[in-house]
N, CA and C atoms as an extended XYZ file, in Angstrom:
504
Properties=species:S:1:pos:R:3:atomname:S:1:resname:S:1:resid:I:1 pbc="F F F"
N        36.023       18.183        1.675 N   MET     1
C        36.167       16.901        1.402 CA  MET     1
C        37.408       16.813        0.599 C   MET     1
N        37.850       15.391        0.455 N   ARG     2
C        39.186       15.627       -0.591 CA  ARG     2
C        38.826       14.171       -1.235 C   ARG     2
N        39.252       14.223       -2.644 N   LEU     3
C        39.124       12.937       -3.357 CA  LEU     3
C        40.473       12.423       -3.983 C   LEU     3
N        40.689       11.145       -3.753 N   HIS     4
C        41.960       10.787       -4.205 CA  HIS     4
C        41.528        9.784       -5.295 C   HIS     4
N        42.130        9.660       -6.399 N   LEU     5
C        42.057        8.734       -7.453 CA  LEU     5
C        43.166        8.137       -7.766 C   LEU     5
N        43.164        6.595       -7.720 N   ASN     6
C        44.618        5.954       -8.211 CA  ASN     6
C        44.089        4.717       -9.013 C   ASN     6
N        45.062        4.456       -9.936 N   ASN     7
C        44.807        3.240      -10.528 CA  ASN     7
C        45.933        2.122       -9.801 C   ASN     7
N        45.397        1.373       -9.009 N   ASP     8
C        46.462        0.209       -8.624 CA  ASP     8
C        47.080       -0.465       -9.595 C   ASP     8
N        46.485       -0.967      -10.619 N   ALA     9
C        47.145       -1.802      -11.633 CA  ALA     9
C        47.911       -1.166      -12.385 C   ALA     9
N        47.911        0.229      -12.839 N   GLU    10
C        48.318        1.022      -13.924 CA  GLU    10
C        48.702        2.314      -12.786 C   GLU    10
N        49.866        2.444      -12.245 N   PRO    11
C        49.942        3.849      -11.216 CA  PRO    11
C        50.310        5.074      -12.187 C   PRO    11
N        50.822        4.740      -13.329 N   SER    12
C        50.955        6.031      -14.365 CA  SER    12
C        49.862        6.539      -14.779 C   SER    12
N        48.534        6.088      -14.679 N   LYS    13
C        47.475        6.573      -15.233 CA  LYS    13
C        47.024        7.749      -13.981 C   LYS    13
N        46.533        8.728      -14.654 N   THR    14
C        46.012        9.908      -13.730 CA  THR    14
C        44.465       10.217      -14.013 C   THR    14
N        43.952       10.940      -13.223 N   ILE    15
C        42.458       11.250      -13.242 CA  ILE    15
C        41.868       11.362      -14.698 C   ILE    15
N        42.627       11.932      -15.550 N   ALA    16
C        42.368       12.345      -17.030 CA  ALA    16
C        42.093       11.066      -17.572 C   ALA    16
N        42.861        9.800      -17.275 N   ASP    17
C        42.694        8.618      -17.934 CA  ASP    17
C        41.406        7.893      -17.504 C   ASP    17
N        40.612        8.197      -16.518 N   HIS    18
C        39.308        7.529      -16.052 CA  HIS    18
C        38.449        7.976      -17.127 C   HIS    18
N        37.595        7.065      -17.661 N   PRO    19
C        36.329        7.329      -18.735 CA  PRO    19
C        35.223        7.845      -18.017 C   PRO    19
N        35.094        7.804      -16.533 N   ASN    20
C        33.812        8.183      -16.005 CA  ASN    20
C        34.153        8.630      -14.428 C   ASN    20
N        35.118        9.336      -14.299 N   CYS    21
C        35.473        9.808      -12.862 CA  CYS    21
C        34.390       10.376      -12.236 C   CYS    21
N        33.662       11.416      -12.662 N   VAL    22
C        32.672       12.034      -12.361 CA  VAL    22
C        31.414       11.215      -11.932 C   VAL    22
N        30.939       10.505      -12.900 N   GLY    23
C        29.926        9.676      -12.663 CA  GLY    23
C        30.258        8.404      -11.473 C   GLY    23
N        31.305        7.821      -11.284 N   VAL    24
C        31.523        6.752      -10.512 CA  VAL    24
C        31.582        7.509       -8.978 C   VAL    24
N        32.610        8.660       -9.056 N   PHE    25
C        32.644        9.534       -7.993 CA  PHE    25
C        31.083        9.987       -7.290 C   PHE    25
N        30.203       10.496       -8.153 N   GLN    26
C        28.812       10.674       -7.552 CA  GLN    26
C        28.216        9.466       -7.289 C   GLN    26
N        28.180        8.458       -7.884 N   LYS    27
C        27.199        7.274       -7.627 CA  LYS    27
C        27.601        6.539       -6.446 C   LYS    27
N        29.139        6.173       -6.562 N   GLN    28
C        29.610        5.154       -5.602 CA  GLN    28
C        29.944        5.949       -4.133 C   GLN    28
N        30.366        7.263       -4.241 N   LEU    29
C        30.721        7.753       -3.250 CA  LEU    29
C        29.963        8.855       -2.522 C   LEU    29
N        29.531        9.725       -3.429 N   VAL    30
C        28.531       10.771       -2.728 CA  VAL    30
C        27.222       10.197       -2.362 C   VAL    30
N        26.657        9.433       -3.443 N   ASP    31
C        25.365        8.837       -3.029 CA  ASP    31
C        25.083        7.757       -2.275 C   ASP    31
N        26.312        6.929       -2.144 N   GLU    32
C        26.296        5.581       -1.216 CA  GLU    32
C        26.946        5.990        0.133 C   GLU    32
N        27.579        6.861        0.152 N   CYS    33
C        28.496        6.971        1.590 CA  CYS    33
C        28.060        7.938        2.724 C   CYS    33
N        26.671        7.466        3.189 N   ASN    34
C        25.994        8.447        4.107 CA  ASN    34
C        25.995        8.150        5.450 C   ASN    34
N        26.655        7.113        5.831 N   GLY    35
C        26.903        6.350        7.268 CA  GLY    35
C        25.435        5.869        7.467 C   GLY    35
N        25.245        5.877        8.822 N   ASP    36
C        24.035        5.107        9.337 CA  ASP    36
C        22.937        6.160        9.255 C   ASP    36
N        21.735        5.739        8.159 N   SER    37
C        20.562        6.803        7.934 CA  SER    37
C        19.858        7.155        9.179 C   SER    37
N        19.784        6.322       10.074 N   THR    38
C        18.887        6.768       11.323 CA  THR    38
C        19.757        7.800       11.962 C   THR    38
N        20.831        7.741       12.081 N   ASN    39
C        21.475        8.788       12.801 CA  ASN    39
C        22.228        9.823       11.843 C   ASN    39
N        21.892        9.879       10.837 N   ASN    40
C        22.455       10.772        9.645 CA  ASN    40
C        21.170       11.569        9.098 C   ASN    40
N        20.273       12.092        9.699 N   PRO    41
C        18.910       12.611        9.010 CA  PRO    41
C        19.263       13.504        8.117 C   PRO    41
N        20.155       14.188        7.763 N   HIS    42
C        20.572       15.211        6.927 CA  HIS    42
C        21.525       14.858        5.784 C   HIS    42
N        21.979       13.405        5.915 N   ASN    43
C        22.653       12.892        4.718 CA  ASN    43
C        24.013       13.372        4.720 C   ASN    43
N        24.453       13.730        5.705 N   TYR    44
C        26.090       14.076        5.656 CA  TYR    44
C        27.005       13.261        5.124 C   TYR    44
N        27.986       13.386        4.652 N   LYS    45
C        29.009       12.386        4.084 CA  LYS    45
C        30.205       12.084        5.062 C   LYS    45
N        30.680       11.004        5.212 N   PHE    46
C        31.626       10.557        6.091 CA  PHE    46
C        32.582       10.151        5.638 C   PHE    46
N        32.802        9.719        4.014 N   GLY    47
C        33.902        9.352        3.718 CA  GLY    47
C        33.886        7.992        3.519 C   GLY    47
N        34.717        7.373        2.322 N   ALA    48
C        34.813        6.018        2.052 CA  ALA    48
C        36.020        5.689        1.008 C   ALA    48
N        36.009        4.407        0.738 N   THR    49
C        37.040        4.126       -0.354 CA  THR    49
C        36.302        3.038       -1.027 C   THR    49
N        36.347        3.344       -2.433 N   TYR    50
C        35.574        2.383       -3.337 CA  TYR    50
C        36.690        1.783       -4.334 C   TYR    50
N        36.586        0.525       -4.484 N   TYR    51
C        37.631       -0.094       -5.533 CA  TYR    51
C        36.712       -0.575       -6.735 C   TYR    51
N        37.159       -0.104       -7.863 N   ALA    52
C        36.396       -0.406       -9.115 CA  ALA    52
C        37.109       -1.571       -9.504 C   ALA    52
N        36.328       -2.368      -10.392 N   GLY    53
C        36.903       -3.659      -10.936 CA  GLY    53
C        38.073       -3.699      -11.855 C   GLY    53
N        38.189       -2.418      -12.338 N   ASP    54
C        39.364       -2.210      -13.558 CA  ASP    54
C        40.475       -1.521      -12.957 C   ASP    54
N        40.761       -1.811      -11.362 N   GLY    55
C        41.920       -1.314      -10.854 CA  GLY    55
C        41.821        0.111      -10.103 C   GLY    55
N        40.900        0.980      -10.419 N   TRP    56
C        40.893        2.374       -9.977 CA  TRP    56
C        40.325        2.155       -8.523 C   TRP    56
N        40.934        2.977       -7.746 N   ARG    57
C        40.490        3.183       -6.455 CA  ARG    57
C        40.291        4.522       -6.144 C   ARG    57
N        39.025        4.985       -5.695 N   PHE    58
C        38.488        6.384       -5.333 CA  PHE    58
C        38.691        6.315       -3.632 C   PHE    58
N        39.171        7.346       -3.383 N   GLU    59
C        39.003        7.656       -1.854 CA  GLU    59
C        38.470        8.830       -1.445 C   GLU    59
N        37.468        9.092       -0.635 N   PHE    60
C        36.631       10.282       -0.278 CA  PHE    60
C        36.805       10.670        0.958 C   PHE    60
N        37.442       11.556        1.412 N   ASP    61
C        37.712       11.825        2.715 CA  ASP    61
C        36.806       13.178        3.115 C   ASP    61
N        36.173       13.089        4.331 N   ALA    62
C        35.207       14.044        4.733 CA  ALA    62
C        36.313       14.764        5.638 C   ALA    62
N        36.372       16.104        5.461 N   LEU    63
C        37.322       16.837        6.304 CA  LEU    63
C        36.771       17.169        7.689 C   LEU    63
N        35.586       17.128        7.816 N   ALA    64
C        34.988       17.573        9.035 CA  ALA    64
C        34.181       16.465        9.575 C   ALA    64
N        34.098       16.142       10.890 N   ARG    65
C        33.362       14.890       11.328 CA  ARG    65
C        31.962       15.634       11.654 C   ARG    65
N        30.792       15.401       11.358 N   GLN    66
C        29.601       15.777       11.715 CA  GLN    66
C        29.032       15.128       12.710 C   GLN    66
N        28.772       15.762       13.720 N   VAL    67
C        28.249       15.568       15.108 CA  VAL    67
C        26.857       16.337       15.380 C   VAL    67
N        26.090       15.724       16.197 N   ASN    68
C        25.060       16.631       16.787 CA  ASN    68
C        25.541       17.625       17.795 C   ASN    68
N        24.950       18.693       17.628 N   THR    69
C        25.406       19.855       18.506 CA  THR    69
C        24.013       20.462       18.863 C   THR    69
N        23.900       20.897       20.228 N   VAL    70
C        22.891       21.588       20.653 CA  VAL    70
C        23.254       22.553       21.809 C   VAL    70
N        22.765       23.911       21.709 N   ILE    71
C        22.927       24.969       22.536 CA  ILE    71
C        21.618       25.480       23.305 C   ILE    71
N        21.751       25.766       24.397 N   CYS    72
C        20.476       26.276       25.296 CA  CYS    72
C        20.846       27.346       26.164 C   CYS    72
N        19.703       28.286       26.242 N   ASP    73
C        19.769       29.613       26.801 CA  ASP    73
C        18.651       29.519       27.580 C   ASP    73
N        18.602       29.534       28.814 N   VAL    74
C        17.325       29.694       29.836 CA  VAL    74
C        17.374       30.970       30.724 C   VAL    74
N        16.555       31.902       30.489 N   SER    75
C        16.349       32.800       31.404 CA  SER    75
C        15.133       33.038       31.945 C   SER    75
N        15.035       33.824       33.224 N   TYR    76
C        13.694       34.221       34.124 CA  TYR    76
C        13.141       35.197       33.302 C   TYR    76
N        11.682       35.142       33.277 N   ARG    77
C        10.830       35.927       32.733 CA  ARG    77
C         9.667       36.022       33.610 C   ARG    77
N         9.722       36.710       34.848 N   GLY    78
C         8.954       36.857       35.761 CA  GLY    78
C         8.811       35.589       36.373 C   GLY    78
N         7.572       34.926       36.330 N   VAL    79
C         7.503       33.457       37.174 CA  VAL    79
C         7.621       32.309       36.133 C   VAL    79
N         8.348       32.546       35.200 N   LEU    80
C         8.506       31.883       33.949 CA  LEU    80
C         9.990       31.709       33.628 C   LEU    80
N        10.467       30.293       33.276 N   ASP    81
C        11.767       30.374       32.584 CA  ASP    81
C        11.248       30.500       30.821 C   ASP    81
N        12.215       31.257       30.301 N   GLN    82
C        12.059       31.550       28.760 CA  GLN    82
C        13.320       30.722       28.224 C   GLN    82
N        13.310       29.725       27.237 N   PHE    83
C        14.057       28.892       26.793 CA  PHE    83
C        14.204       29.258       25.124 C   PHE    83
N        15.532       29.109       24.839 N   GLU    84
C        15.984       29.271       23.520 CA  GLU    84
C        16.904       28.013       23.230 C   GLU    84
N        16.710       27.350       22.242 N   LEU    85
C        17.347       26.212       21.917 CA  LEU    85
C        17.786       26.176       20.381 C   LEU    85
N        19.009       25.708       19.889 N   ARG    86
C        19.379       25.607       18.677 CA  ARG    86
C        20.254       24.229       18.583 C   ARG    86
N        20.093       23.512       17.397 N   GLY    87
C        20.923       22.292       17.332 CA  GLY    87
C        21.146       21.843       15.933 C   GLY    87
N        21.585       20.649       15.821 N   LYS    88
C        21.823       20.075       14.424 CA  LYS    88
C        22.220       18.677       14.613 C   LYS    88
N        21.742       18.043       13.504 N   ASN    89
C        21.897       16.591       13.344 CA  ASN    89
C        21.357       15.568       14.371 C   ASN    89
N        20.521       15.791       15.030 N   LEU    90
C        19.743       15.197       15.991 CA  LEU    90
C        18.898       13.719       15.205 C   LEU    90
N        19.015       12.678       15.616 N   PRO    91
C        18.369       11.674       15.037 CA  PRO    91
C        17.039       12.006       14.772 C   PRO    91
N        16.250       11.767       13.512 N   ASP    92
C        15.089       11.998       13.314 CA  ASP    92
C        14.101       11.306       13.957 C   ASP    92
N        14.374        9.916       14.193 N   ALA    93
C        13.542        9.161       14.800 CA  ALA    93
C        13.126        9.374       16.222 C   ALA    93
N        13.996       10.214       16.913 N   LYS    94
C        13.796       10.605       18.206 CA  LYS    94
C        13.364       12.231       18.136 C   LYS    94
N        14.034       12.975       17.359 N   PHE    95
C        13.948       14.477       17.393 CA  PHE    95
C        12.259       14.874       16.614 C   PHE    95
N        12.069       13.937       16.081 N   GLY    96
C        10.684       13.886       15.174 CA  GLY    96
C        10.661       14.908       14.134 C   GLY    96
N         9.512       14.934       13.464 N   LYS    97
C         9.399       15.874       12.297 CA  LYS    97
C         9.025       17.354       12.872 C   LYS    97
N         9.821       18.233       12.470 N   ASP    98
C         9.656       19.683       12.951 CA  ASP    98
C         9.803       19.969       14.414 C   ASP    98
N        10.731       18.851       15.092 N   GLY    99
C        10.705       19.043       16.658 CA  GLY    99
C         9.769       18.326       17.355 C   GLY    99
N         8.907       17.688       16.867 N   GLU   100
C         7.731       17.336       17.608 CA  GLU   100
C         8.191       16.246       18.945 C   GLU   100
N         9.178       15.556       18.397 N   GLY   101
C         9.704       14.650       19.502 CA  GLY   101
C        10.447       15.554       20.806 C   GLY   101
N        11.022       16.572       20.297 N   LEU   102
C        11.773       17.486       21.197 CA  LEU   102
C        10.637       18.242       22.276 C   LEU   102
N         9.663       18.518       21.532 N   ARG   103
C         8.432       19.388       22.132 CA  ARG   103
C         7.609       18.553       23.206 C   ARG   103
N         7.441       17.346       22.650 N   LYS   104
C         6.803       16.151       23.614 CA  LYS   104
C         7.689       16.195       24.983 C   LYS   104
N         8.978       15.988       24.971 N   GLU   105
C         9.804       15.901       25.961 CA  GLU   105
C         9.903       16.891       26.955 C   GLU   105
N         9.792       18.051       26.119 N   ILE   106
C         9.955       19.472       26.786 CA  ILE   106
C         8.577       19.439       27.641 C   ILE   106
N         7.391       19.085       27.079 N   LYS   107
C         6.232       19.265       27.878 CA  LYS   107
C         6.458       18.318       29.101 C   LYS   107
N         7.015       17.457       29.083 N   GLY   108
C         7.046       16.754       30.322 CA  GLY   108
C         7.858       17.538       31.484 C   GLY   108
N         8.232       18.515       31.104 N   CYS   109
C         9.025       19.458       32.041 CA  CYS   109
C         8.009       20.249       32.959 C   CYS   109
N         6.781       20.597       32.363 N   GLY   110
C         5.879       21.453       32.956 CA  GLY   110
C         5.055       22.072       31.958 C   GLY   110
N         4.150       22.938       32.215 N   LEU   111
C         3.251       23.630       31.433 CA  LEU   111
C         3.966       24.448       30.264 C   LEU   111
N         3.940       23.799       29.103 N   LEU   112
C         4.640       24.763       27.875 CA  LEU   112
C         3.953       25.373       27.319 C   LEU   112
N         4.278       26.802       27.291 N   THR   113
C         3.575       27.793       26.527 CA  THR   113
C         4.363       28.601       25.365 C   THR   113
N         4.090       29.220       24.347 N   LYS   114
C         4.576       29.780       23.470 CA  LYS   114
C         5.741       29.313       22.627 C   LYS   114
N         5.245       27.749       22.456 N   TRP   115
C         6.281       26.747       21.630 CA  TRP   115
C         6.349       27.743       20.269 C   TRP   115
N         7.546       27.750       19.679 N   HIS   116
C         8.026       28.046       18.315 CA  HIS   116
C         9.335       27.206       17.946 C   HIS   116
N         9.032       26.663       16.858 N   PHE   117
C         9.999       25.914       16.016 CA  PHE   117
C        10.158       26.388       14.686 C   PHE   117
N        11.406       26.375       14.312 N   VAL   118
C        11.709       26.843       12.814 CA  VAL   118
C        12.987       26.281       12.342 C   VAL   118
N        12.951       25.677       11.158 N   TRP   119
C        14.085       25.240       10.551 CA  TRP   119
C        15.044       26.549        9.999 C   TRP   119
N        16.285       26.529       10.307 N   THR   120
C        17.116       27.561        9.801 CA  THR   120
C        18.087       27.398        8.716 C   THR   120
N        17.814       27.074        7.442 N   PRO   121
C        18.708       26.620        6.504 CA  PRO   121
C        19.778       27.708        6.057 C   PRO   121
N        19.600       28.841        6.550 N   ASP   122
C        20.621       30.004        6.399 CA  ASP   122
C        21.629       30.134        7.390 C   ASP   122
N        21.324       29.365        8.401 N   ASP   123
C        22.466       29.355        9.574 CA  ASP   123
C        23.419       28.272        9.294 C   ASP   123
N        24.789       28.906        9.440 N   THR   124
C        26.010       28.126        9.083 CA  THR   124
C        26.364       26.994        9.969 C   THR   124
N        25.727       27.530       11.259 N   VAL   125
C        26.201       26.431       12.528 CA  VAL   125
C        24.917       25.535       12.976 C   VAL   125
N        23.858       25.760       12.997 N   TYR   126
C        22.903       25.265       13.552 CA  TYR   126
C        21.720       25.131       12.448 C   TYR   126
N        20.813       24.061       12.589 N   GLU   127
C        19.785       23.647       11.510 CA  GLU   127
C        18.561       24.046       12.059 C   GLU   127
N        18.341       24.247       13.337 N   TRP   128
C        17.067       24.676       13.794 CA  TRP   128
C        16.988       25.440       14.976 C   TRP   128
N        15.719       25.965       15.216 N   TYR   129
C        15.641       27.076       16.534 CA  TYR   129
C        14.412       26.684       17.018 C   TYR   129
N        14.272       26.660       18.553 N   ALA   130
C        13.170       26.417       19.088 CA  ALA   130
C        12.997       27.430       20.457 C   ALA   130
N        11.958       27.808       20.699 N   SER   131
C        11.840       28.504       21.970 CA  SER   131
C        10.406       28.257       22.534 C   SER   131
N        10.293       28.765       23.831 N   GLY   132
C         9.178       28.615       24.569 CA  GLY   132
C         9.418       29.033       26.142 C   GLY   132
N         8.165       28.762       27.057 N   GLN   133
C         8.366       29.072       28.337 CA  GLN   133
C         7.752       27.817       29.012 C   GLN   133
N         8.348       27.722       30.221 N   LEU   134
C         8.072       26.596       31.219 CA  LEU   134
C         8.148       27.369       32.508 C   LEU   134
N         7.408       26.935       33.547 N   PRO   135
C         7.737       27.019       34.941 CA  PRO   135
C         9.173       27.330       35.453 C   PRO   135
N         9.288       28.198       36.275 N   LEU   136
C        10.709       28.579       37.083 CA  LEU   136
C        11.350       27.017       37.461 C   LEU   136
N        12.588       27.050       37.248 N   GLY   137
C        13.472       26.056       37.671 CA  GLY   137
C        13.414       24.901       36.867 C   GLY   137
N        13.010       24.886       35.602 N   THR   138
C        12.942       23.818       34.829 CA  THR   138
C        14.042       23.608       33.677 C   THR   138
N        15.083       24.463       34.063 N   ASP   139
C        16.224       24.261       32.919 CA  ASP   139
C        16.998       23.011       33.012 C   ASP   139
N        17.135       22.295       33.936 N   GLU   140
C        17.769       21.035       34.135 CA  GLU   140
C        16.960       20.070       33.238 C   GLU   140
N        15.775       20.180       33.442 N   CYS   141
C        14.745       19.302       32.763 CA  CYS   141
C        14.740       19.429       31.125 C   CYS   141
N        15.036       20.711       30.866 N   VAL   142
C        15.255       20.866       29.491 CA  VAL   142
C        16.365       20.283       28.760 C   VAL   142
N        17.532       20.395       29.570 N   GLY   143
C        18.711       19.565       29.197 CA  GLY   143
C        18.467       18.384       29.121 C   GLY   143
N        17.916       17.644       30.094 N   CYS   144
C        17.469       16.280       29.888 CA  CYS   144
C        16.567       15.983       28.700 C   CYS   144
N        15.772       16.905       28.458 N   ALA   145
C        14.819       16.698       27.223 CA  ALA   145
C        15.745       16.405       25.884 C   ALA   145
N        16.688       17.199       25.795 N   PHE   146
C        17.771       17.138       24.825 CA  PHE   146
C        18.458       15.762       24.550 C   PHE   146
N        18.745       15.398       25.733 N   ILE   147
C        19.384       14.253       25.620 CA  ILE   147
C        18.457       13.045       25.575 C   ILE   147
N        17.294       13.112       25.669 N   SER   148
C        16.234       12.165       25.492 CA  SER   148
C        15.682       11.891       23.997 C   SER   148
N        16.201       13.110       23.176 N   VAL   149
C        15.901       12.791       21.749 CA  VAL   149
C        17.212       12.894       20.983 C   VAL   149
N        18.348       12.536       21.671 N   GLY   150
C        19.519       11.867       21.020 CA  GLY   150
C        20.840       12.854       20.865 C   GLY   150
N        20.573       14.048       21.736 N   ALA   151
C        21.555       14.861       21.811 CA  ALA   151
C        22.815       14.303       22.296 C   ALA   151
N        24.043       14.974       22.232 N   SER   152
C        25.087       14.397       22.889 CA  SER   152
C        25.354       15.257       24.132 C   SER   152
N        24.645       16.039       24.417 N   GLY   153
C        24.779       16.601       25.935 CA  GLY   153
C        23.556       17.482       26.155 C   GLY   153
N        23.715       18.446       27.112 N   ASP   154
C        22.367       19.078       27.532 CA  ASP   154
C        22.194       20.475       27.039 C   ASP   154
N        23.455       20.805       26.208 N   GLY   155
C        23.424       22.105       25.474 CA  GLY   155
C        23.712       23.335       26.337 C   GLY   155
N        24.088       22.922       27.659 N   GLY   156
C        24.558       24.103       28.569 CA  GLY   156
C        23.223       24.668       29.277 C   GLY   156
N        22.040       23.755       29.335 N   CYS   157
C        20.757       24.370       29.922 CA  CYS   157
C        21.068       24.427       31.428 C   CYS   157
N        21.866       23.599       32.008 N   SER   158
C        22.070       23.718       33.498 CA  SER   158
C        23.485       23.379       33.824 C   SER   158
N        24.322       24.150       34.203 N   SER   159
C        25.551       23.915       34.852 CA  SER   159
C        25.640       22.794       35.759 C   SER   159
N        24.527       22.493       36.419 N   GLY   160
C        24.712       21.362       37.487 CA  GLY   160
C        24.082       20.065       36.835 C   GLY   160
N        24.087       20.017       35.477 N   PHE   161
C        23.340       18.583       34.987 CA  PHE   161
C        24.557       17.500       35.266 C   PHE   161
N        23.801       16.397       35.844 N   ILE   162
C        24.872       15.184       35.984 CA  ILE   162
C        24.246       14.003       35.469 C   ILE   162
N        23.552       14.137       34.476 N   GLY   163
C        23.237       12.935       33.721 CA  GLY   163
C        21.751       12.341       34.291 C   GLY   163
N        21.121       13.147       35.103 N   SER   164
C        19.761       12.546       35.700 CA  SER   164
C        18.837       12.382       34.346 C   SER   164
N        17.894       11.307       34.582 N   GLU   165
C        17.025       10.965       33.517 CA  GLU   165
C        15.825       12.009       33.491 C   GLU   165
N        15.487       12.141       32.237 N   HIS   166
C        14.273       13.121       32.176 CA  HIS   166
C        13.172       12.003       31.667 C   HIS   166
N        12.032       12.075       32.065 N   THR   167
C        10.972       11.368       31.663 CA  THR   167
C         9.842       12.247       31.324 C   THR   167
N         9.493       12.117       29.809 N   GLY   168
C         8.692       13.088       29.217 CA  GLY   168
C         7.681       12.371       28.723 C   GLY   168
């Protein structure tokens, strides 16, 4: 992130001249600029400009756009498909507490066994990990389940995915 602070009324003033720079920055920009809370479950910052009544202009630029990201790996295990899923920033309203929305959608693909879900706070790329087993040939359905809970794509669950709907 990057912070710019200017006084439009008195351009010669610097950040050192503002009486409460840190307080205003935290209250008006960090705490208030979260984007749409429904689609921003983890409180990512998107940047904003705040104009104070005394001529000060605070600009907060997020340097990286936060998007939801998912990845999928499905492999054969005898007569079952073993899947491993990772993701971040899916909308809580669809994804559910501890991935329950995702689990519900995946159960619509067939008999789900060995479901495992864990938050991964130490992972620098993804927020959670899920795995399980389904009947053979359900990789495309797992991709559809991702999309049903708000993912921007199927995560690579099936190379032939063309946007068919998953109903779970």
